[in-house]
Amino acid sequence: MPWAHRLAAATSLVFAGALVGAVIAVPNPFARPGGPTLGVPSPDGPATTGSTRVAAVPAAPVRTTTAVDVAALSAGDLTGALPHAALDVSDGLRAALDALDGKDYAAAMQVASSLPDLERDIVTWVAIRRGLDGPSPRAITEFARAHPHWPSATLMRSRAEQALARSADLAPADLAAAYDAAPPVSDTGMFSLVRAYRALGRTEDARVLLAKWWASESLSPQEDAAILKSYGDLLTPADHKTRFEMLMARDRVTQAGALAKFVGPDAQTLVAARAAVVRGARDAAAKLAAVPAALQKEPIHLFSVAEWNRRQNRPRDAAAALLAVDPAATLAEADEWWVERRIVSRDLIERGEAKLAYQVVAAHSGGSSETLQEAHFHAGWYALRFLNDPARAIPHFEALQNVSSKPISRARAAYWLGRAEEAAGRMEDARQHYTVAAADEIAFYGQLARVKLGRDALELPPLPEPTEADRKAFAENDLCRALAILIAAGRERDAAVIYPELARRLPSGGQVRLLADFVQRRGDHRLALQIGKIAADRGLGVERLAFPVDSIPEPARKGTAVETAMVYAIARQESAFDPRAVSHAGARGLLQLMPATAAATARKIGVAFSADKLTDDPGLNAKLGAAHLKDLVDTFDGSYILTFAAYNAGPGKAREWIQRFGDPRNPKVDPIDWIELIPYGETRNYVQRVTENLQVYRERLAAGTLGIAADLRRGSS
């Protein structure tokens, strides 16, 4: 079954700030032999040089690439002939890129020196991204400053820091000055600056920099030991305690044990107790009890106590441990603490102990934006739906709104504020919040808000028609031109990171449409979807691009076993319309079918089948996926909620959740609460995303009415 595996869209990095000044060499003694230094990003291969030479390649005159070369990108019909018919890639550019393939930076730049500006920029950018030993820190920094809109800005800064560490004959003061504008973003830069600070006698500056990194960085035990050997004198017991608690919360108990001697004389008892809990050892309770009284209130001990009691099906005792944490304490790994609070609170909700569940989640603080969103939502939802206390719920939903920036999270916050105001009898206030939520009409809660407002259809804006100004600006955009050149040169891998960067930066919906249409005509539906999603989040009125309709072969769209919009809705979530997608579990193709499931379905409907066809024949994959969906719909008496949950987590889990949370087909069960009660976060998200996809695809394929309310009640008697 195709559950529990999602495909992540690629993203580009954001430039953190310019590295300034001439800079010096401060070697990193912890560089791994033969490879990149500690933690330095190297997506294109190791940061080493090669000996390949291309001196025989002449610096021949080459044609200058201009905006005319990419005019087809903005042509009215956007034919698939672009860019190969529109561009002649120079021999010099090909030679320079070939030299980079051989890790010969000097040869590449020798050839590039005679190339036009844009082609030289392309060679420089590719060289920087690959981490070759050659570009100077000044050259990298100047390139990044001159091209702030080009992808991989943070990676470029990291490369500048690596180059800085390789530079020679510069004083520590010069190195420190190079980081005045912004702190290092790489491990290499951090080590270099720490060493420079120490050489300058700026010991506290060195300690603060190292301690911040030490508190959160994921390293091997060997790397921990190397750092302690060379830099241990800079770190305080408090610094070690922070790292100790971080490692313990991440279940890296053995590694944490190596730091126990720096934390305190009895810290090993915390390690022994944590290790027993993580292993599920029979003596875990005894180990927890053996922790000295002076350490019983330590947050990491209370974390272990909570986890152990939760695993022993004692959520009240787990809650007591979580609530015993000093509210003023700074917790290492707040995200891990939230996971424990969430699981414990949901166990309590299931047992009918909503007040205690609310206290557990309301006490949370800190963590990532996603963690804060989840904590605020749970607290508000528990208060409203299980304590019937809208006054208590509203501040939590307001806090959720304050940390929500994307359509899905914005709509959720506004919708639940509307529900809380409605429960409090303030209908006009509720309507205002529903109106805010309804603006994000491609989101699950935005669609539910439209139902609340009595709006029976989506109102997706028509795709913007590119203006002449759009076409001109697009054709003159140096990043668009670089993209076209790289594609024409057959450098798809280098070009790949440019698409999402353009989707984030192109200033108008018309220009984004030019990009997305070009990608669609090249047949890359996954990339077209990625572009559409990014641009839709920017409010450019291109929501339709985030729901492409050419991604399933036309013959497979007709006569499907379930409504065609459902096939699209599932494929969008399962594979992002990548027909060759294969999950770690072996699910394949557009609808991520397991071969065994597909084979059984093929026999049932009487079509020829082989496992290879799941990725080679997207039409067959869609046909089999639709038939399998029909089986699930029939199994669950027409319930779409249960069908989607079963497609993601398996029919057995869907049946289990019916037993635990009630049957969403029962009119007395609130289907929205039922979805939110699903214990698997992935499946909760999946059901909501597929349901919202379904509404949009109905509108895109047939301009029908908004049917989300009916969909949530399907199967009800």
XYZ file of C-alpha atoms in Angstrom:
717
model
C 0.000 0.000 0.000
C 1.284 3.492 -0.758
C 1.100 4.885 2.717
C 3.651 6.677 4.890
C 5.950 7.921 2.144
C 5.974 11.442 0.762
C 8.204 13.019 -1.787
C 9.812 16.239 -0.662
C 10.105 19.121 -3.083
C 13.583 20.539 -3.537
C 14.312 23.970 -2.132
C 17.058 26.530 -2.555
C 18.921 28.227 0.290
C 18.666 31.881 1.297
C 21.777 34.054 1.473
C 22.626 34.869 5.056
C 24.821 37.900 4.473
C 27.926 39.019 2.630
C 31.382 37.956 3.739
C 33.566 41.017 3.680
C 37.241 41.820 3.362
C 40.383 39.907 2.546
C 40.778 36.886 4.737
C 43.295 34.382 6.036
C 43.960 30.698 6.425
C 43.017 29.063 9.700
C 43.039 25.320 9.120
C 40.354 23.149 10.639
C 42.119 20.288 12.443
C 38.935 18.227 12.396
C 38.640 17.914 8.637
C 37.795 14.378 7.651
C 40.666 12.847 5.669
C 39.995 12.960 1.964
C 36.641 14.672 2.289
C 34.831 17.825 3.226
C 35.260 19.370 6.638
C 32.869 18.892 9.511
C 29.288 19.474 8.446
C 30.100 21.596 5.390
C 27.356 21.194 2.786
C 28.692 19.531 -0.333
C 25.732 18.465 -2.467
C 27.712 18.231 -5.674
C 30.630 16.206 -4.413
C 33.718 16.586 -2.205
C 35.461 19.909 -2.033
C 38.664 18.708 -3.688
C 40.604 19.508 -6.826
C 41.593 17.290 -9.689
C 44.424 17.266 -12.164
C 42.404 17.093 -15.378
C 43.563 19.711 -17.864
C 41.859 21.072 -20.970
C 44.658 23.330 -22.140
C 44.254 22.045 -25.680
C 40.830 23.662 -25.905
C 41.277 26.987 -27.699
C 39.686 30.147 -26.412
C 37.787 30.463 -29.674
C 35.510 33.379 -30.457
C 32.018 32.588 -29.242
C 28.584 33.991 -29.896
C 27.381 36.392 -27.213
C 24.201 35.186 -25.535
C 21.604 37.945 -25.294
C 17.973 38.310 -24.352
C 17.098 37.330 -27.921
C 18.407 33.852 -27.182
C 15.670 33.215 -24.649
C 12.876 35.009 -26.432
C 11.187 31.664 -27.006
C 10.787 31.356 -23.256
C 8.246 34.143 -23.522
C 6.865 33.316 -26.946
C 3.126 33.171 -27.287
C 2.974 29.424 -27.879
C 5.928 28.457 -25.678
C 6.739 25.543 -27.934
C 8.696 22.641 -26.620
C 11.472 23.489 -29.082
C 12.966 25.889 -26.564
C 15.723 26.123 -25.642
C 17.560 23.803 -27.995
C 16.310 25.504 -31.156
C 16.778 28.967 -29.707
C 20.324 28.703 -28.366
C 23.701 27.748 -29.739
C 25.824 26.775 -26.756
C 29.396 27.852 -27.331
C 32.222 25.345 -27.465
C 33.988 27.454 -24.864
C 31.170 27.109 -22.349
C 30.985 23.368 -22.914
C 34.754 23.103 -22.445
C 34.683 25.131 -19.239
C 31.867 23.043 -17.769
C 33.664 19.851 -18.811
C 36.735 21.100 -16.965
C 34.634 21.609 -13.853
C 33.409 18.037 -14.223
C 37.079 17.083 -14.005
C 37.504 19.279 -10.912
C 39.958 21.514 -12.765
C 38.978 25.001 -11.729
C 42.018 26.735 -13.201
C 41.412 25.286 -16.652
C 37.720 26.105 -16.483
C 38.345 29.729 -15.593
C 41.066 30.049 -18.218
C 38.500 29.152 -20.859
C 35.771 31.199 -19.160
C 37.897 34.342 -19.224
C 37.124 34.750 -22.936
C 33.416 33.973 -22.639
C 30.616 36.548 -22.570
C 29.652 37.832 -19.134
C 26.646 35.586 -18.588
C 28.424 32.405 -19.658
C 31.364 33.326 -17.430
C 28.911 33.878 -14.579
C 27.439 30.434 -15.189
C 30.874 28.806 -15.011
C 31.740 30.733 -11.841
C 28.439 29.856 -10.160
C 28.747 26.151 -11.001
C 32.334 26.108 -9.735
C 31.350 27.741 -6.448
C 28.437 25.382 -5.875
C 30.669 22.356 -6.419
C 33.139 23.479 -3.773
C 36.212 23.235 -5.954
C 39.565 24.313 -4.533
C 40.218 27.413 -6.552
C 37.843 30.339 -6.118
C 39.185 32.877 -3.638
C 36.985 34.093 -0.797
C 36.947 37.546 -2.365
C 35.899 36.151 -5.754
C 33.079 34.146 -4.208
C 31.909 37.060 -2.090
C 31.968 39.494 -4.981
C 30.020 37.058 -7.136
C 27.409 36.584 -4.403
C 27.076 40.333 -3.912
C 26.654 40.906 -7.641
C 24.131 38.061 -7.984
C 21.969 38.098 -4.828
C 19.056 36.668 -6.819
C 20.950 33.570 -7.962
C 20.290 30.274 -6.144
C 22.395 28.725 -3.383
C 23.368 31.976 -1.691
C 23.971 30.381 1.707
C 25.948 27.607 0.059
C 28.027 30.247 -1.729
C 28.767 31.915 1.594
C 29.760 28.545 3.017
C 32.095 28.048 0.065
C 33.621 31.467 0.732
C 34.288 30.409 4.307
C 35.956 27.220 3.099
C 38.093 29.228 0.708
C 38.933 31.589 3.540
C 40.175 28.687 5.631
C 42.433 27.642 2.738
C 43.912 31.126 2.299
C 47.460 31.754 3.486
C 49.465 34.499 5.157
C 46.690 36.522 6.747
C 46.639 37.641 10.355
C 43.971 36.568 12.878
C 42.756 40.166 13.053
C 42.039 40.122 9.320
C 40.133 36.872 9.655
C 38.038 38.196 12.524
C 37.301 41.360 10.559
C 36.041 39.261 7.658
C 33.169 38.105 9.865
C 32.224 41.513 11.245
C 29.235 41.804 8.894
C 27.763 38.377 9.633
C 28.658 35.296 11.675
C 29.872 32.132 9.953
C 27.316 29.764 8.461
C 29.586 26.729 8.111
C 31.509 24.576 10.540
C 34.705 25.505 8.718
C 34.003 29.193 9.201
C 33.088 28.705 12.828
C 36.310 26.834 13.615
C 38.380 29.416 11.767
C 36.822 32.292 13.674
C 37.135 30.547 17.042
C 40.847 29.996 16.418
C 41.290 33.600 15.331
C 39.497 34.898 18.421
C 41.647 32.738 20.650
C 44.825 33.935 18.937
C 43.693 37.513 19.527
C 42.981 36.860 23.193
C 39.236 37.307 22.653
C 38.503 34.217 24.717
C 34.926 35.085 25.658
C 34.020 35.809 22.026
C 35.486 32.436 21.096
C 33.553 30.692 23.868
C 30.211 32.297 22.987
C 30.594 31.361 19.329
C 31.650 27.798 20.061
C 29.058 27.291 22.812
C 26.163 28.252 20.554
C 27.329 25.735 17.989
C 28.113 23.068 20.611
C 24.586 23.331 21.985
C 22.846 22.114 18.850
C 25.212 20.604 16.304
C 24.788 16.933 15.414
C 28.225 15.306 15.458
C 29.699 11.854 15.750
C 31.252 10.731 19.050
C 34.670 10.943 17.396
C 34.031 14.550 16.404
C 32.879 15.361 19.920
C 36.147 13.961 21.259
C 38.257 15.925 18.776
C 36.525 19.170 19.669
C 36.950 18.562 23.375
C 40.646 17.897 22.826
C 41.319 21.102 20.893
C 38.674 23.472 22.220
C 37.571 22.013 25.527
C 39.226 24.809 27.479
C 36.744 27.268 25.965
C 33.631 25.409 27.111
C 32.049 25.716 30.559
C 30.115 23.089 32.546
C 26.928 24.948 31.585
C 27.843 24.616 27.908
C 28.404 20.892 28.360
C 25.136 20.497 30.241
C 23.207 22.073 27.376
C 24.753 19.660 24.887
C 24.305 16.764 27.299
C 20.564 17.434 27.555
C 20.263 17.892 23.796
C 21.891 14.519 23.126
C 19.769 12.824 25.786
C 16.548 14.231 24.314
C 17.624 12.965 20.889
C 18.182 9.491 22.398
C 21.931 9.654 21.705
C 22.535 8.406 25.204
C 25.968 6.807 24.833
C 27.332 9.986 23.303
C 25.784 12.019 26.100
C 27.441 9.718 28.602
C 30.855 10.868 27.432
C 29.958 14.384 28.604
C 28.550 13.338 31.973
C 31.861 13.939 33.754
C 31.693 17.603 32.731
C 28.095 17.988 33.944
C 28.285 16.761 37.535
C 29.249 13.838 39.767
C 25.847 12.116 39.550
C 25.100 12.823 35.892
C 25.821 9.201 34.995
C 22.680 8.205 36.895
C 20.680 10.364 34.483
C 22.408 8.599 31.601
C 21.673 5.151 33.003
C 18.007 6.013 33.546
C 17.623 7.540 30.097
C 19.306 4.569 28.458
C 16.938 2.173 30.216
C 13.903 4.169 29.071
C 15.113 4.362 25.477
C 15.772 0.605 25.413
C 12.505 -0.181 27.145
C 14.451 -2.106 29.756
C 12.622 -3.897 32.532
C 14.667 -2.104 35.164
C 13.864 1.359 33.786
C 11.644 2.236 36.752
C 14.418 1.253 39.150
C 16.979 3.278 37.219
C 14.696 6.312 37.288
C 14.185 5.922 41.028
C 17.955 5.643 41.552
C 18.566 9.172 40.313
C 19.576 11.254 43.368
C 16.928 13.545 44.819
C 18.956 16.600 43.838
C 18.546 15.648 40.170
C 14.942 14.481 40.287
C 13.703 17.881 39.093
C 16.208 18.150 36.259
C 14.247 18.638 33.011
C 15.917 15.747 31.232
C 15.052 13.416 34.110
C 11.432 14.544 34.058
C 11.461 13.996 30.297
C 12.575 10.392 30.868
C 9.967 9.888 33.589
C 7.245 11.215 31.302
C 8.285 9.019 28.397
C 8.500 5.911 30.564
C 5.067 6.425 32.083
C 3.554 7.155 28.696
C 5.031 3.928 27.333
C 3.583 2.079 30.306
C 0.140 3.461 29.418
C 0.091 5.828 32.377
C -0.571 9.201 30.724
C -1.646 10.872 33.981
C 1.743 10.120 35.534
C 3.441 11.229 32.335
C 1.512 14.489 32.466
C 2.513 15.036 36.083
C 6.179 14.758 35.098
C 5.782 17.174 32.197
C 3.967 19.694 34.371
C 6.648 19.453 37.058
C 9.203 21.118 34.778
C 10.125 24.602 35.956
C 8.313 26.993 33.560
C 11.378 29.250 33.621
C 13.716 26.464 32.510
C 15.283 26.689 29.059
C 14.732 23.291 27.516
C 17.177 21.705 25.130
C 15.367 20.312 22.098
C 11.990 21.979 22.598
C 10.743 20.177 19.495
C 11.333 16.807 21.183
C 9.530 18.029 24.275
C 6.575 18.973 22.119
C 6.402 15.496 20.616
C 6.124 14.029 24.106
C 3.530 16.588 25.185
C 1.477 15.973 22.053
C 1.423 12.189 22.448
C 0.621 12.333 26.158
C -2.110 14.920 25.672
C -3.767 12.913 22.920
C -3.743 9.841 25.131
C -5.470 11.921 27.796
C -8.068 13.253 25.340
C -8.855 9.694 24.336
C -9.412 8.867 28.012
C -11.715 11.839 28.503
C -9.262 13.866 30.596
C -9.412 17.021 28.535
C -8.528 19.452 31.328
C -5.231 17.723 32.037
C -4.544 17.355 28.312
C -5.029 21.083 27.888
C -2.652 21.854 30.753
C 0.031 19.671 29.189
C -0.010 21.420 25.811
C -0.675 24.927 27.122
C 2.529 24.690 29.159
C 4.681 24.233 26.063
C 7.075 26.926 24.881
C 9.850 27.168 22.333
C 10.821 25.199 19.285
C 10.468 25.587 15.561
C 7.708 27.534 13.864
C 5.960 24.265 13.022
C 6.147 23.132 16.644
C 4.730 26.413 17.911
C 1.885 26.209 15.407
C 1.012 22.705 16.562
C 1.220 23.623 20.243
C -1.034 26.664 19.853
C -3.510 24.714 17.750
C -3.763 21.802 20.169
C -4.270 24.100 23.152
C -6.998 26.055 21.380
C -8.679 22.969 19.957
C -8.732 21.178 23.309
C -10.141 24.262 25.035
C -12.861 24.801 22.441
C -13.950 21.302 21.503
C -13.287 19.320 24.666
C -13.602 21.915 27.438
C -16.270 24.001 25.694
C -14.361 27.112 26.694
C -14.108 29.509 23.732
C -12.728 32.297 25.916
C -9.772 30.100 26.799
C -9.378 28.904 23.208
C -9.279 32.291 21.501
C -5.853 33.454 22.792
C -4.301 30.206 21.577
C -5.820 30.547 18.112
C -4.675 34.175 18.021
C -1.165 33.003 18.892
C -1.463 30.427 16.110
C -2.428 33.177 13.699
C 0.621 35.199 14.709
C 3.037 32.400 13.758
C 1.240 31.296 10.570
C 2.347 32.635 7.201
C 1.411 29.979 4.618
C -2.120 29.475 3.233
C -2.733 26.159 5.007
C -1.714 27.426 8.450
C -3.284 30.868 7.964
C -6.617 29.341 7.036
C -6.511 26.939 9.987
C -5.921 29.763 12.466
C -8.651 32.014 11.057
C -11.181 29.177 10.721
C -10.772 28.082 14.331
C -10.943 31.662 15.546
C -14.252 31.809 13.705
C -15.410 28.600 15.377
C -14.448 29.966 18.799
C -16.218 33.281 18.243
C -19.259 31.420 16.933
C -19.303 29.233 20.039
C -19.160 32.402 22.135
C -22.190 33.778 20.284
C -20.314 36.588 18.524
C -21.500 35.850 15.004
C -20.199 39.012 13.346
C -16.714 38.418 14.735
C -16.956 34.804 13.598
C -17.933 35.903 10.111
C -14.928 38.200 9.902
C -12.568 35.358 10.772
C -14.268 32.993 8.327
C -13.861 35.632 5.633
C -10.136 35.782 6.319
C -9.865 31.993 6.178
C -11.970 31.756 3.019
C -9.440 33.887 1.144
C -7.113 30.866 1.207
C -9.562 28.807 -0.800
C -7.110 26.112 -1.869
C -6.643 25.138 1.800
C -8.804 22.636 3.698
C -9.860 25.091 6.384
C -10.287 27.883 3.874
C -12.776 25.694 2.027
C -14.603 24.876 5.253
C -14.770 28.600 5.993
C -16.418 29.154 2.615
C -19.075 26.634 3.628
C -19.624 28.579 6.839
C -20.152 31.726 4.766
C -22.621 30.003 2.454
C -20.334 30.179 -0.568
C -21.033 27.136 -2.715
C -18.107 27.350 -5.131
C -14.423 28.111 -5.288
C -13.462 31.347 -6.975
C -9.986 30.592 -8.263
C -8.696 33.540 -10.258
C -8.046 32.881 -13.935
C -4.405 32.423 -14.785
C -2.830 35.771 -15.623
C -2.027 36.324 -19.272
C 1.607 37.410 -19.650
C 1.842 40.986 -20.846
C 4.403 42.249 -23.307
C 6.205 43.769 -20.344
C 6.221 40.329 -18.672
C 7.679 38.708 -21.776
C 10.345 41.371 -22.157
C 11.370 41.256 -18.492
C 11.398 37.463 -18.533
C 13.574 37.326 -21.649
C 16.004 39.883 -20.214
C 16.243 38.250 -16.770
C 19.807 36.973 -16.465
C 18.720 34.007 -14.357
C 16.140 32.995 -16.979
C 18.838 33.299 -19.621
C 21.249 31.214 -17.537
C 18.553 28.578 -17.135
C 17.992 28.397 -20.885
C 21.717 28.122 -21.574
C 22.225 25.335 -19.043
C 19.299 23.374 -20.452
C 20.615 23.802 -23.980
C 24.003 22.578 -22.766
C 22.409 19.455 -21.299
C 23.172 20.571 -17.749
C 19.823 19.673 -16.225
C 21.280 19.016 -12.782
C 22.823 22.459 -12.541
C 19.668 24.032 -13.965
C 17.370 22.254 -11.502
C 17.977 24.643 -8.602
C 17.194 27.692 -10.741
C 13.517 26.855 -11.301
C 12.389 27.154 -7.651
C 14.506 30.272 -7.186
C 12.736 31.903 -10.123
C 9.377 30.809 -8.698
C 10.310 32.640 -5.495
C 11.577 35.776 -7.219
C 9.738 36.467 -10.479
C 7.724 39.602 -9.714
C 4.460 38.893 -11.533
C 2.025 36.067 -12.062
C 2.480 36.474 -15.808
C 6.196 35.764 -15.586
C 5.625 32.783 -13.306
C 3.156 31.438 -15.835
C 5.767 31.700 -18.582
C 8.107 29.610 -16.462
C 5.496 27.025 -15.455
C 4.121 26.649 -18.984
C 7.618 26.122 -20.312
C 8.233 23.372 -17.766
C 4.869 21.736 -18.468
C 5.596 21.647 -22.178
C 8.861 19.899 -21.418
C 6.799 17.251 -19.638
C 8.200 17.800 -16.143
C 4.936 17.814 -14.212
C 6.605 17.408 -10.827
C 8.667 20.538 -11.367
C 5.676 22.444 -12.730
C 3.782 21.577 -9.547
C 6.687 22.748 -7.399
C 6.787 26.076 -9.226
C 3.034 26.452 -8.852
C 3.107 25.732 -5.116
C 5.881 28.215 -4.438
C 4.257 30.968 -6.481
C 0.773 30.312 -5.076
C 2.122 30.880 -1.564
C 3.300 34.318 -2.699
C -0.205 35.537 -3.514
C 0.418 36.138 -7.223
C -2.978 34.800 -8.296
C -1.545 31.652 -9.875
C -3.247 29.038 -7.693
C -4.264 27.063 -10.773
C -0.593 26.434 -11.544
C -0.364 24.543 -8.249
C -2.986 22.100 -9.556
C -1.817 21.070 -13.044
C -4.219 19.051 -15.205
C -1.866 17.796 -17.932
C -0.025 15.513 -15.551
C -2.157 12.400 -16.119
C -2.296 11.015 -19.679
C -5.546 12.052 -21.325
C -6.853 8.522 -22.050
C -6.418 7.640 -18.362
C -8.574 10.587 -17.283
C -11.724 9.126 -18.767
C -13.877 6.384 -17.338
C -11.916 6.053 -14.102
C -13.332 3.822 -11.376
C -13.687 6.848 -9.095
C -14.211 10.483 -10.004
C -11.255 11.773 -12.009
C -10.685 14.626 -9.569
C -9.916 12.072 -6.853
C -7.216 10.452 -8.985
C -5.590 13.856 -9.446
C -5.975 14.662 -5.751
C -4.213 11.471 -4.701
C -1.475 11.686 -7.349
C -0.664 15.262 -6.379
C -0.131 14.231 -2.780
C 1.491 10.850 -3.404
C 4.073 11.519 -6.104
C 3.774 15.221 -6.947
C 2.957 13.892 -10.435
C 6.357 12.240 -10.871
C 5.534 9.110 -12.911
C 8.865 7.492 -12.029
C 8.744 8.116 -8.292
C 9.700 5.137 -6.111
C 9.382 5.341 -2.323
C 11.734 3.741 0.185
C 9.083 1.098 0.782
C 8.852 0.309 -2.932
C 5.616 2.133 -3.800
C 5.771 3.232 -7.418
C 4.544 5.754 -9.908
C 1.905 8.457 -9.973
C -0.348 6.971 -7.300
C 2.480 5.222 -5.416
C 1.163 1.694 -5.714
C 2.925 -1.255 -4.156
C 3.578 -3.929 -6.807
C 1.600 -6.578 -4.912
C -1.426 -4.291 -4.564
C -1.176 -3.295 -8.210
C -0.896 -6.909 -9.359
C -3.971 -7.939 -7.383
C -5.919 -4.967 -8.717
C -4.827 -5.721 -12.290
C -6.067 -9.301 -11.995
C -9.359 -8.075 -10.606
C -10.043 -5.660 -13.476
C -8.491 -7.882 -16.136
C -5.541 -5.879 -17.436
C -2.015 -7.014 -18.233
C 0.527 -6.065 -15.593
C 4.214 -6.032 -14.808
C 5.925 -4.145 -12.008
C 7.982 -2.077 -14.457
C 4.805 -0.645 -15.940
C 4.026 1.129 -12.676
C 6.751 3.652 -13.504
C 6.897 3.220 -17.283
C 3.180 3.621 -17.991
C 1.588 6.471 -15.990
C -1.749 5.820 -17.649
C -1.823 2.249 -16.346
C -0.696 3.424 -12.917
C -3.580 5.903 -12.827
C -6.049 3.236 -13.958
C -4.903 0.751 -11.323
C -4.779 3.445 -8.649
C -8.336 4.492 -9.442
C -9.507 0.885 -9.237
C -7.771 0.447 -5.896
C -9.378 3.642 -4.623
C -12.756 2.295 -5.712
C -12.105 -0.852 -3.661
C -11.393 1.291 -0.606
C -14.433 3.500 -1.174
C -16.581 0.369 -1.358
C -14.879 -1.143 1.690
C -15.761 1.907 3.762
C -19.303 2.339 2.422
C -18.490 5.431 0.408
C -16.571 7.320 3.113
C -13.922 9.538 1.579
C -12.348 10.310 4.956
C -11.782 6.626 5.668
C -10.685 5.939 2.094
C -7.985 8.593 2.238
C -6.868 7.534 5.714
C -6.667 3.921 4.550
C -4.743 4.834 1.402
C -2.120 6.522 3.558
C -1.960 4.400 6.709
C -3.665 1.165 5.671
C -7.213 -0.168 6.047
C -6.338 -1.785 9.359
C -5.418 1.530 10.917
C -8.568 3.167 9.575
C -10.652 0.448 11.258
C -8.664 0.842 14.479
C -9.369 4.572 14.553
C -13.075 3.930 14.073
C -12.967 1.844 17.227
C -10.993 4.463 19.140
C -12.567 7.729 17.998
C -15.964 6.774 16.677
C -17.172 6.327 13.122
C -17.047 9.453 10.937
C -19.942 7.984 8.970
C -22.075 8.405 12.086
C -23.953 11.738 11.905
C -23.290 12.203 15.617
C -19.508 12.219 15.049
C -17.956 15.515 13.954
C -15.832 14.595 10.906
C -13.487 17.556 11.365
C -12.696 16.554 14.933
C -12.349 12.939 13.792
C -9.679 13.910 11.273
C -7.844 15.979 13.874
C -7.963 13.020 16.276
C -6.004 10.779 13.881
C -2.858 10.016 15.912
C -0.485 9.966 12.937
C 0.447 13.518 12.010
C 1.274 12.439 8.480
C -2.137 10.877 7.996
C -3.979 13.862 9.480
C -2.179 16.085 7.026
C -2.732 13.620 4.185
C -6.498 13.428 4.626
C -6.778 17.214 4.743
C -4.502 17.778 1.740
C -6.218 15.187 -0.454
C -9.635 16.541 0.527
C -8.644 20.096 -0.411
C -7.001 18.859 -3.626
C -10.248 17.139 -4.534
C -12.224 20.369 -4.294
C -9.775 22.278 -6.492
C -9.563 19.556 -9.119
C -13.316 19.356 -9.358
C -13.314 23.072 -10.108
C -10.434 22.762 -12.560
C -11.936 19.817 -14.440
C -15.634 20.666 -14.366
C -16.222 23.963 -12.517
C -18.525 22.221 -10.058
C -19.876 23.381 -6.724
C -17.841 23.196 -3.537
C -18.555 19.749 -2.120
C -16.286 19.523 0.898
C -19.124 19.385 3.428
C -20.738 16.488 1.579
C -17.376 14.753 1.152
C -16.774 14.777 4.889
C -20.167 13.151 5.429
C -19.990 10.526 2.684
C -20.972 7.102 3.891
C -23.342 8.474 6.512
C -26.642 6.656 6.665
